[in-house]
Amino acid sequence: GAGVSQSPRYKVTKRGQDVALRCDPISGHVSLYWYRQALGQGPEFLTYFNYEAQQDKSGLPNDRFSAERPEGSISTLTIQRTEQRDSAMYRCASSPGPGTSGSYNEQFFGPGTRLTVL
Amino acid sequence: SQQGEEDPQALSIQEGENATMNCSYKTSINNLQWYRQNSGRGLVHLILIRSNEREKHSGRLRVTLDTSKKSSSLLITASRAADTASYFCATDEYSSASKIIFGSGTRLSIRP
């Protein structure tokens, strides 16, 4: 089946604008993750969901960042009042989730959204 | 914060040689995973090893896990040009099995 998709693939915005990044996980995957990745670094955990419940948001940098997954499928990461330091690759991943096989937290990554804040 | 830290940060070897990368982590885990990323593209899962396993093989990959030392190694045998990529270890936290933390990665370059 289809893998994880993200949109838009590229987003250029002006400082102070709000942006919404979308993630469409693999069908049936319970868990959905958001990461931010700087060049030359590993993905930095932001938040994750099991079904529609946000389990952990400890990685969100500040209250300008929020995420939701209202129906337990598609998720949106919203950044309000963007700043230049928010420029990065934002990656989404999904995994089968708890109660499944031993690879319940194996991450299937989407292509990412490259965000540039001018 | 980083749970896993890879060593070395960068590695350059001749095609056909073996490449070994190490990962150290801080807290108890349920499992440890290794991922590959080519040139800033998407991350691809390579192998998962559970905390009660000591060694696992997949093709040319061999992963070891030493929970007493909180460390893992990834060995790629008979390296190929296509193995040029960044390699990341990722660990969960024993108390939060679904929360995954990635290390900073090892950049592997294979010289022809």
PDB file of C-alpha atoms in Angstrom:
ATOM      1  CA  GLY A   1       0.000   0.000   0.000  1.00  0.00           C
ATOM      2  CA  ALA A   2       0.907   3.642  -0.016  1.00  0.00           C
ATOM      3  CA  GLY A   3       3.565   4.929   2.317  1.00  0.00           C
ATOM      4  CA  VAL A   4       3.518   7.981   4.521  1.00  0.00           C
ATOM      5  CA  SER A   5       2.828  11.168   2.619  1.00  0.00           C
ATOM      6  CA  GLN A   6       3.416  14.754   3.658  1.00  0.00           C
ATOM      7  CA  SER A   7       2.297  18.029   2.181  1.00  0.00           C
ATOM      8  CA  PRO A   8       3.427  20.447   1.135  1.00  0.00           C
ATOM      9  CA  ARG A   9       6.882  19.153   0.253  1.00  0.00           C
ATOM     10  CA  TYR A  10       8.266  22.687   0.335  1.00  0.00           C
ATOM     11  CA  LYS A  11       6.916  25.712   2.138  1.00  0.00           C
ATOM     12  CA  VAL A  12       8.352  29.197   2.058  1.00  0.00           C
ATOM     13  CA  THR A  13       6.720  31.698   4.348  1.00  0.00           C
ATOM     14  CA  LYS A  14       7.384  35.086   5.807  1.00  0.00           C
ATOM     15  CA  ARG A  15       8.234  35.571   9.431  1.00  0.00           C
ATOM     16  CA  GLY A  16       5.131  35.985  11.530  1.00  0.00           C
ATOM     17  CA  GLN A  17       2.873  33.876   9.320  1.00  0.00           C
ATOM     18  CA  ASP A  18       1.227  30.660  10.487  1.00  0.00           C
ATOM     19  CA  VAL A  19       1.903  27.393   8.671  1.00  0.00           C
ATOM     20  CA  ALA A  20       0.172  24.023   8.728  1.00  0.00           C
ATOM     21  CA  LEU A  21       2.017  20.874   7.751  1.00  0.00           C
ATOM     22  CA  ARG A  22       0.076  17.763   6.922  1.00  0.00           C
ATOM     23  CA  CYS A  23       0.912  14.103   7.407  1.00  0.00           C
ATOM     24  CA  ASP A  24      -1.024  11.157   6.018  1.00  0.00           C
ATOM     25  CA  PRO A  25       0.202   7.968   7.708  1.00  0.00           C
ATOM     26  CA  ILE A  26       0.134   4.400   6.487  1.00  0.00           C
ATOM     27  CA  SER A  27      -3.403   3.110   6.712  1.00  0.00           C
ATOM     28  CA  GLY A  28      -3.991   1.232   9.939  1.00  0.00           C
ATOM     29  CA  HIS A  29      -0.934   2.539  11.732  1.00  0.00           C
ATOM     30  CA  VAL A  30      -1.824   3.468  15.266  1.00  0.00           C
ATOM     31  CA  SER A  31       1.133   5.681  16.107  1.00  0.00           C
ATOM     32  CA  LEU A  32       2.120   8.891  14.361  1.00  0.00           C
ATOM     33  CA  TYR A  33       5.226  10.932  15.071  1.00  0.00           C
ATOM     34  CA  TRP A  34       6.499  14.384  14.222  1.00  0.00           C
ATOM     35  CA  TYR A  35      10.210  15.151  14.046  1.00  0.00           C
ATOM     36  CA  ARG A  36      12.293  18.119  13.061  1.00  0.00           C
ATOM     37  CA  GLN A  37      15.642  17.552  11.395  1.00  0.00           C
ATOM     38  CA  ALA A  38      18.403  20.073  10.963  1.00  0.00           C
ATOM     39  CA  LEU A  39      21.048  19.561   8.304  1.00  0.00           C
ATOM     40  CA  GLY A  40      23.599  16.993   9.396  1.00  0.00           C
ATOM     41  CA  GLN A  41      21.652  16.019  12.494  1.00  0.00           C
ATOM     42  CA  GLY A  42      19.338  13.202  13.466  1.00  0.00           C
ATOM     43  CA  PRO A  43      15.589  13.672  13.670  1.00  0.00           C
ATOM     44  CA  GLU A  44      14.579  15.558  16.795  1.00  0.00           C
ATOM     45  CA  PHE A  45      11.445  14.221  18.469  1.00  0.00           C
ATOM     46  CA  LEU A  46       8.591  16.717  18.666  1.00  0.00           C
ATOM     47  CA  THR A  47       5.434  14.796  19.546  1.00  0.00           C
ATOM     48  CA  TYR A  48       3.549  11.565  18.930  1.00  0.00           C
ATOM     49  CA  PHE A  49       0.020  10.214  18.903  1.00  0.00           C
ATOM     50  CA  ASN A  50      -1.582   6.866  19.489  1.00  0.00           C
ATOM     51  CA  TYR A  51      -4.861   6.998  17.583  1.00  0.00           C
ATOM     52  CA  GLU A  52      -6.176  10.519  18.169  1.00  0.00           C
ATOM     53  CA  ALA A  53      -4.581  10.933  21.592  1.00  0.00           C
ATOM     54  CA  GLN A  54      -1.442  12.991  21.868  1.00  0.00           C
ATOM     55  CA  GLN A  55       0.749  10.861  24.096  1.00  0.00           C
ATOM     56  CA  ASP A  56       3.786  13.056  24.450  1.00  0.00           C
ATOM     57  CA  LYS A  57       4.434  16.608  23.344  1.00  0.00           C
ATOM     58  CA  SER A  58       7.556  17.193  25.359  1.00  0.00           C
ATOM     59  CA  GLY A  59       9.615  17.842  22.236  1.00  0.00           C
ATOM     60  CA  LEU A  60       7.577  20.778  20.981  1.00  0.00           C
ATOM     61  CA  PRO A  61       9.945  23.765  21.292  1.00  0.00           C
ATOM     62  CA  ASN A  62       7.390  26.266  22.598  1.00  0.00           C
ATOM     63  CA  ASP A  63       3.697  27.064  22.589  1.00  0.00           C
ATOM     64  CA  ARG A  64       3.779  28.308  18.992  1.00  0.00           C
ATOM     65  CA  PHE A  65       3.943  24.655  17.973  1.00  0.00           C
ATOM     66  CA  SER A  66       0.897  22.422  18.177  1.00  0.00           C
ATOM     67  CA  ALA A  67      -0.274  19.199  16.593  1.00  0.00           C
ATOM     68  CA  GLU A  68      -3.521  17.368  16.241  1.00  0.00           C
ATOM     69  CA  ARG A  69      -4.831  14.095  14.869  1.00  0.00           C
ATOM     70  CA  PRO A  70      -8.571  14.474  15.371  1.00  0.00           C
ATOM     71  CA  GLU A  71      -9.753  11.252  13.711  1.00  0.00           C
ATOM     72  CA  GLY A  72      -6.740   9.107  14.448  1.00  0.00           C
ATOM     73  CA  SER A  73      -5.455   9.234  10.889  1.00  0.00           C
ATOM     74  CA  ILE A  74      -4.220  12.437   9.233  1.00  0.00           C
ATOM     75  CA  SER A  75      -2.249  14.797  11.458  1.00  0.00           C
ATOM     76  CA  THR A  76      -1.465  18.476  11.209  1.00  0.00           C
ATOM     77  CA  LEU A  77       1.508  20.231  12.768  1.00  0.00           C
ATOM     78  CA  THR A  78       0.852  23.945  13.113  1.00  0.00           C
ATOM     79  CA  ILE A  79       3.449  26.593  13.741  1.00  0.00           C
ATOM     80  CA  GLN A  80       2.078  29.990  14.650  1.00  0.00           C
ATOM     81  CA  ARG A  81       3.913  33.274  14.174  1.00  0.00           C
ATOM     82  CA  THR A  82       6.815  31.580  12.442  1.00  0.00           C
ATOM     83  CA  GLU A  83      10.368  32.673  13.126  1.00  0.00           C
ATOM     84  CA  GLN A  84      13.494  32.172  11.055  1.00  0.00           C
ATOM     85  CA  ARG A  85      14.793  29.623  13.555  1.00  0.00           C
ATOM     86  CA  ASP A  86      11.806  27.424  12.679  1.00  0.00           C
ATOM     87  CA  SER A  87      13.337  26.759   9.247  1.00  0.00           C
ATOM     88  CA  ALA A  88      14.058  23.037   9.026  1.00  0.00           C
ATOM     89  CA  MET A  89      12.916  19.755   7.536  1.00  0.00           C
ATOM     90  CA  TYR A  90       9.821  18.510   9.319  1.00  0.00           C
ATOM     91  CA  ARG A  91       9.365  14.776   9.114  1.00  0.00           C
ATOM     92  CA  CYS A  92       6.412  12.614   9.925  1.00  0.00           C
ATOM     93  CA  ALA A  93       6.533   8.895  10.625  1.00  0.00           C
ATOM     94  CA  SER A  94       3.981   6.265  11.486  1.00  0.00           C
ATOM     95  CA  SER A  95       4.308   2.877  13.105  1.00  0.00           C
ATOM     96  CA  PRO A  96       2.004  -0.073  13.755  1.00  0.00           C
ATOM     97  CA  GLY A  97       1.687   0.900  17.393  1.00  0.00           C
ATOM     98  CA  PRO A  98       1.296  -0.871  20.731  1.00  0.00           C
ATOM     99  CA  GLY A  99      -0.355  -4.233  20.807  1.00  0.00           C
ATOM    100  CA  THR A 100       0.979  -5.227  17.418  1.00  0.00           C
ATOM    101  CA  SER A 101       4.079  -7.229  16.562  1.00  0.00           C
ATOM    102  CA  GLY A 102       7.543  -6.866  18.025  1.00  0.00           C
ATOM    103  CA  SER A 103       8.248  -4.090  15.529  1.00  0.00           C
ATOM    104  CA  TYR A 104       5.411  -1.999  16.937  1.00  0.00           C
ATOM    105  CA  ASN A 105       7.529   1.150  16.991  1.00  0.00           C
ATOM    106  CA  GLU A 106       9.389   0.688  13.691  1.00  0.00           C
ATOM    107  CA  GLN A 107       9.216   4.089  12.035  1.00  0.00           C
ATOM    108  CA  PHE A 108       8.011   4.502   8.456  1.00  0.00           C
ATOM    109  CA  PHE A 109       8.993   7.972   7.367  1.00  0.00           C
ATOM    110  CA  GLY A 110       7.411  10.345   4.925  1.00  0.00           C
ATOM    111  CA  PRO A 111       9.449  12.496   2.525  1.00  0.00           C
ATOM    112  CA  GLY A 112       9.330  15.520   4.809  1.00  0.00           C
ATOM    113  CA  THR A 113       8.318  19.147   4.426  1.00  0.00           C
ATOM    114  CA  ARG A 114      11.133  21.624   3.949  1.00  0.00           C
ATOM    115  CA  LEU A 115      10.074  24.822   5.732  1.00  0.00           C
ATOM    116  CA  THR A 116      11.877  28.063   5.023  1.00  0.00           C
ATOM    117  CA  VAL A 117      10.971  31.155   7.000  1.00  0.00           C
ATOM    118  CA  LEU A 118      12.187  34.372   5.444  1.00  0.00           C
TER     119      LEU A 118
ATOM    120  CA  SER B   1      17.720  15.663  24.304  1.00  0.00           C
ATOM    121  CA  GLN B   2      19.597  12.860  22.568  1.00  0.00           C
ATOM    122  CA  GLN B   3      19.150   9.338  23.870  1.00  0.00           C
ATOM    123  CA  GLY B   4      21.550   7.739  21.408  1.00  0.00           C
ATOM    124  CA  GLU B   5      24.924   9.008  20.342  1.00  0.00           C
ATOM    125  CA  GLU B   6      26.775   7.489  17.411  1.00  0.00           C
ATOM    126  CA  ASP B   7      30.489   7.082  17.061  1.00  0.00           C
ATOM    127  CA  PRO B   8      32.326   7.949  14.891  1.00  0.00           C
ATOM    128  CA  GLN B   9      30.609  11.037  13.511  1.00  0.00           C
ATOM    129  CA  ALA B  10      32.119  10.337  10.098  1.00  0.00           C
ATOM    130  CA  LEU B  11      33.730   7.288   8.556  1.00  0.00           C
ATOM    131  CA  SER B  12      35.404   6.857   5.155  1.00  0.00           C
ATOM    132  CA  ILE B  13      36.415   3.412   3.935  1.00  0.00           C
ATOM    133  CA  GLN B  14      37.357   1.637   0.735  1.00  0.00           C
ATOM    134  CA  GLU B  15      34.698  -0.271  -1.163  1.00  0.00           C
ATOM    135  CA  GLY B  16      34.731  -3.879  -0.070  1.00  0.00           C
ATOM    136  CA  GLU B  17      35.893  -3.144   3.467  1.00  0.00           C
ATOM    137  CA  ASN B  18      33.721  -3.554   6.536  1.00  0.00           C
ATOM    138  CA  ALA B  19      32.225  -0.547   8.312  1.00  0.00           C
ATOM    139  CA  THR B  20      31.489  -0.486  12.030  1.00  0.00           C
ATOM    140  CA  MET B  21      29.437   2.181  13.760  1.00  0.00           C
ATOM    141  CA  ASN B  22      28.660   2.396  17.438  1.00  0.00           C
ATOM    142  CA  CYS B  23      25.766   3.810  19.394  1.00  0.00           C
ATOM    143  CA  SER B  24      25.571   4.548  23.097  1.00  0.00           C
ATOM    144  CA  TYR B  25      22.388   5.393  24.952  1.00  0.00           C
ATOM    145  CA  LYS B  26      21.461   6.520  28.425  1.00  0.00           C
ATOM    146  CA  THR B  27      18.336   4.856  29.775  1.00  0.00           C
ATOM    147  CA  SER B  28      16.830   1.378  29.753  1.00  0.00           C
ATOM    148  CA  ILE B  29      15.184   0.459  26.495  1.00  0.00           C
ATOM    149  CA  ASN B  30      12.747  -2.014  24.993  1.00  0.00           C
ATOM    150  CA  ASN B  31      14.468  -2.079  21.635  1.00  0.00           C
ATOM    151  CA  LEU B  32      17.044  -0.308  19.510  1.00  0.00           C
ATOM    152  CA  GLN B  33      16.740   0.405  15.812  1.00  0.00           C
ATOM    153  CA  TRP B  34      19.119   1.467  13.061  1.00  0.00           C
ATOM    154  CA  TYR B  35      18.100   3.679  10.142  1.00  0.00           C
ATOM    155  CA  ARG B  36      19.808   4.850   6.969  1.00  0.00           C
ATOM    156  CA  GLN B  37      19.397   8.208   5.264  1.00  0.00           C
ATOM    157  CA  ASN B  38      20.769   8.956   1.817  1.00  0.00           C
ATOM    158  CA  SER B  39      21.759  12.564   1.084  1.00  0.00           C
ATOM    159  CA  GLY B  40      19.107  14.257   3.208  1.00  0.00           C
ATOM    160  CA  ARG B  41      16.327  12.126   1.820  1.00  0.00           C
ATOM    161  CA  GLY B  42      13.890  10.009   3.813  1.00  0.00           C
ATOM    162  CA  LEU B  43      14.979   7.670   6.565  1.00  0.00           C
ATOM    163  CA  VAL B  44      14.739   3.958   5.950  1.00  0.00           C
ATOM    164  CA  HIS B  45      14.494   1.348   8.674  1.00  0.00           C
ATOM    165  CA  LEU B  46      17.311  -1.204   8.577  1.00  0.00           C
ATOM    166  CA  ILE B  47      17.020  -3.458  11.590  1.00  0.00           C
ATOM    167  CA  LEU B  48      15.496  -3.675  15.054  1.00  0.00           C
ATOM    168  CA  ILE B  49      17.009  -5.525  17.987  1.00  0.00           C
ATOM    169  CA  ARG B  50      15.099  -6.183  21.178  1.00  0.00           C
ATOM    170  CA  SER B  51      16.597  -5.627  24.604  1.00  0.00           C
ATOM    171  CA  ASN B  52      16.683  -9.380  25.262  1.00  0.00           C
ATOM    172  CA  GLU B  53      18.638 -10.046  22.061  1.00  0.00           C
ATOM    173  CA  ARG B  54      22.397  -9.780  21.797  1.00  0.00           C
ATOM    174  CA  GLU B  55      22.971 -10.084  18.055  1.00  0.00           C
ATOM    175  CA  LYS B  56      20.919  -9.908  14.895  1.00  0.00           C
ATOM    176  CA  HIS B  57      21.705 -10.308  11.214  1.00  0.00           C
ATOM    177  CA  SER B  58      20.053  -9.019   8.076  1.00  0.00           C
ATOM    178  CA  GLY B  59      21.906  -9.565   4.809  1.00  0.00           C
ATOM    179  CA  ARG B  60      25.221  -7.728   5.074  1.00  0.00           C
ATOM    180  CA  LEU B  61      24.191  -6.080   8.323  1.00  0.00           C
ATOM    181  CA  ARG B  62      25.052  -7.320  11.781  1.00  0.00           C
ATOM    182  CA  VAL B  63      23.837  -5.557  14.891  1.00  0.00           C
ATOM    183  CA  THR B  64      24.944  -6.250  18.433  1.00  0.00           C
ATOM    184  CA  LEU B  65      23.445  -4.969  21.644  1.00  0.00           C
ATOM    185  CA  ASP B  66      25.052  -4.833  25.066  1.00  0.00           C
ATOM    186  CA  THR B  67      22.466  -3.613  27.551  1.00  0.00           C
ATOM    187  CA  SER B  68      24.952  -3.697  30.428  1.00  0.00           C
ATOM    188  CA  LYS B  69      27.078  -1.121  28.604  1.00  0.00           C
ATOM    189  CA  LYS B  70      24.083   0.574  27.004  1.00  0.00           C
ATOM    190  CA  SER B  71      25.688   0.301  23.603  1.00  0.00           C
ATOM    191  CA  SER B  72      25.077  -1.148  20.170  1.00  0.00           C
ATOM    192  CA  SER B  73      27.137  -1.597  17.048  1.00  0.00           C
ATOM    193  CA  LEU B  74      26.195  -1.834  13.395  1.00  0.00           C
ATOM    194  CA  LEU B  75      28.533  -3.731  11.103  1.00  0.00           C
ATOM    195  CA  ILE B  76      28.176  -3.492   7.335  1.00  0.00           C
ATOM    196  CA  THR B  77      30.252  -6.145   5.598  1.00  0.00           C
ATOM    197  CA  ALA B  78      31.681  -5.962   2.094  1.00  0.00           C
ATOM    198  CA  SER B  79      30.688  -2.310   1.700  1.00  0.00           C
ATOM    199  CA  ARG B  80      29.410  -0.938  -1.603  1.00  0.00           C
ATOM    200  CA  ALA B  81      29.209   2.557  -3.024  1.00  0.00           C
ATOM    201  CA  ALA B  82      25.452   2.462  -2.444  1.00  0.00           C
ATOM    202  CA  ASP B  83      26.072   2.156   1.301  1.00  0.00           C
ATOM    203  CA  THR B  84      27.222   5.785   1.359  1.00  0.00           C
ATOM    204  CA  ALA B  85      24.704   7.422   3.690  1.00  0.00           C
ATOM    205  CA  SER B  86      24.116   8.615   7.226  1.00  0.00           C
ATOM    206  CA  TYR B  87      23.264   5.951   9.760  1.00  0.00           C
ATOM    207  CA  PHE B  88      21.238   6.648  12.889  1.00  0.00           C
ATOM    208  CA  CYS B  89      20.444   4.578  15.920  1.00  0.00           C
ATOM    209  CA  ALA B  90      17.099   5.109  17.577  1.00  0.00           C
ATOM    210  CA  THR B  91      15.964   3.974  20.982  1.00  0.00           C
ATOM    211  CA  ASP B  92      12.717   3.981  22.822  1.00  0.00           C
ATOM    212  CA  GLU B  93      12.430   4.608  26.516  1.00  0.00           C
ATOM    213  CA  TYR B  94      11.531   1.603  28.639  1.00  0.00           C
ATOM    214  CA  SER B  95       8.777   3.556  30.363  1.00  0.00           C
ATOM    215  CA  SER B  96       7.444   5.017  27.122  1.00  0.00           C
ATOM    216  CA  ALA B  97       7.875   2.333  24.518  1.00  0.00           C
ATOM    217  CA  SER B  98       6.468   4.339  21.664  1.00  0.00           C
ATOM    218  CA  LYS B  99       8.587   7.451  22.127  1.00  0.00           C
ATOM    219  CA  ILE B 100      11.593   7.180  19.805  1.00  0.00           C
ATOM    220  CA  ILE B 101      14.747   9.213  20.173  1.00  0.00           C
ATOM    221  CA  PHE B 102      17.370   9.365  17.409  1.00  0.00           C
ATOM    222  CA  GLY B 103      21.082   9.881  17.729  1.00  0.00           C
ATOM    223  CA  SER B 104      23.100  12.387  15.751  1.00  0.00           C
ATOM    224  CA  GLY B 105      24.285   9.841  13.208  1.00  0.00           C
ATOM    225  CA  THR B 106      27.418   8.532  11.528  1.00  0.00           C
ATOM    226  CA  ARG B 107      28.168   9.749   7.995  1.00  0.00           C
ATOM    227  CA  LEU B 108      29.592   6.839   6.054  1.00  0.00           C
ATOM    228  CA  SER B 109      31.450   7.398   2.786  1.00  0.00           C
ATOM    229  CA  ILE B 110      32.519   4.508   0.601  1.00  0.00           C
ATOM    230  CA  ARG B 111      35.478   5.248  -1.675  1.00  0.00           C
ATOM    231  CA  PRO B 112      35.498   3.411  -5.013  1.00  0.00           C
TER     232      PRO B 112
END
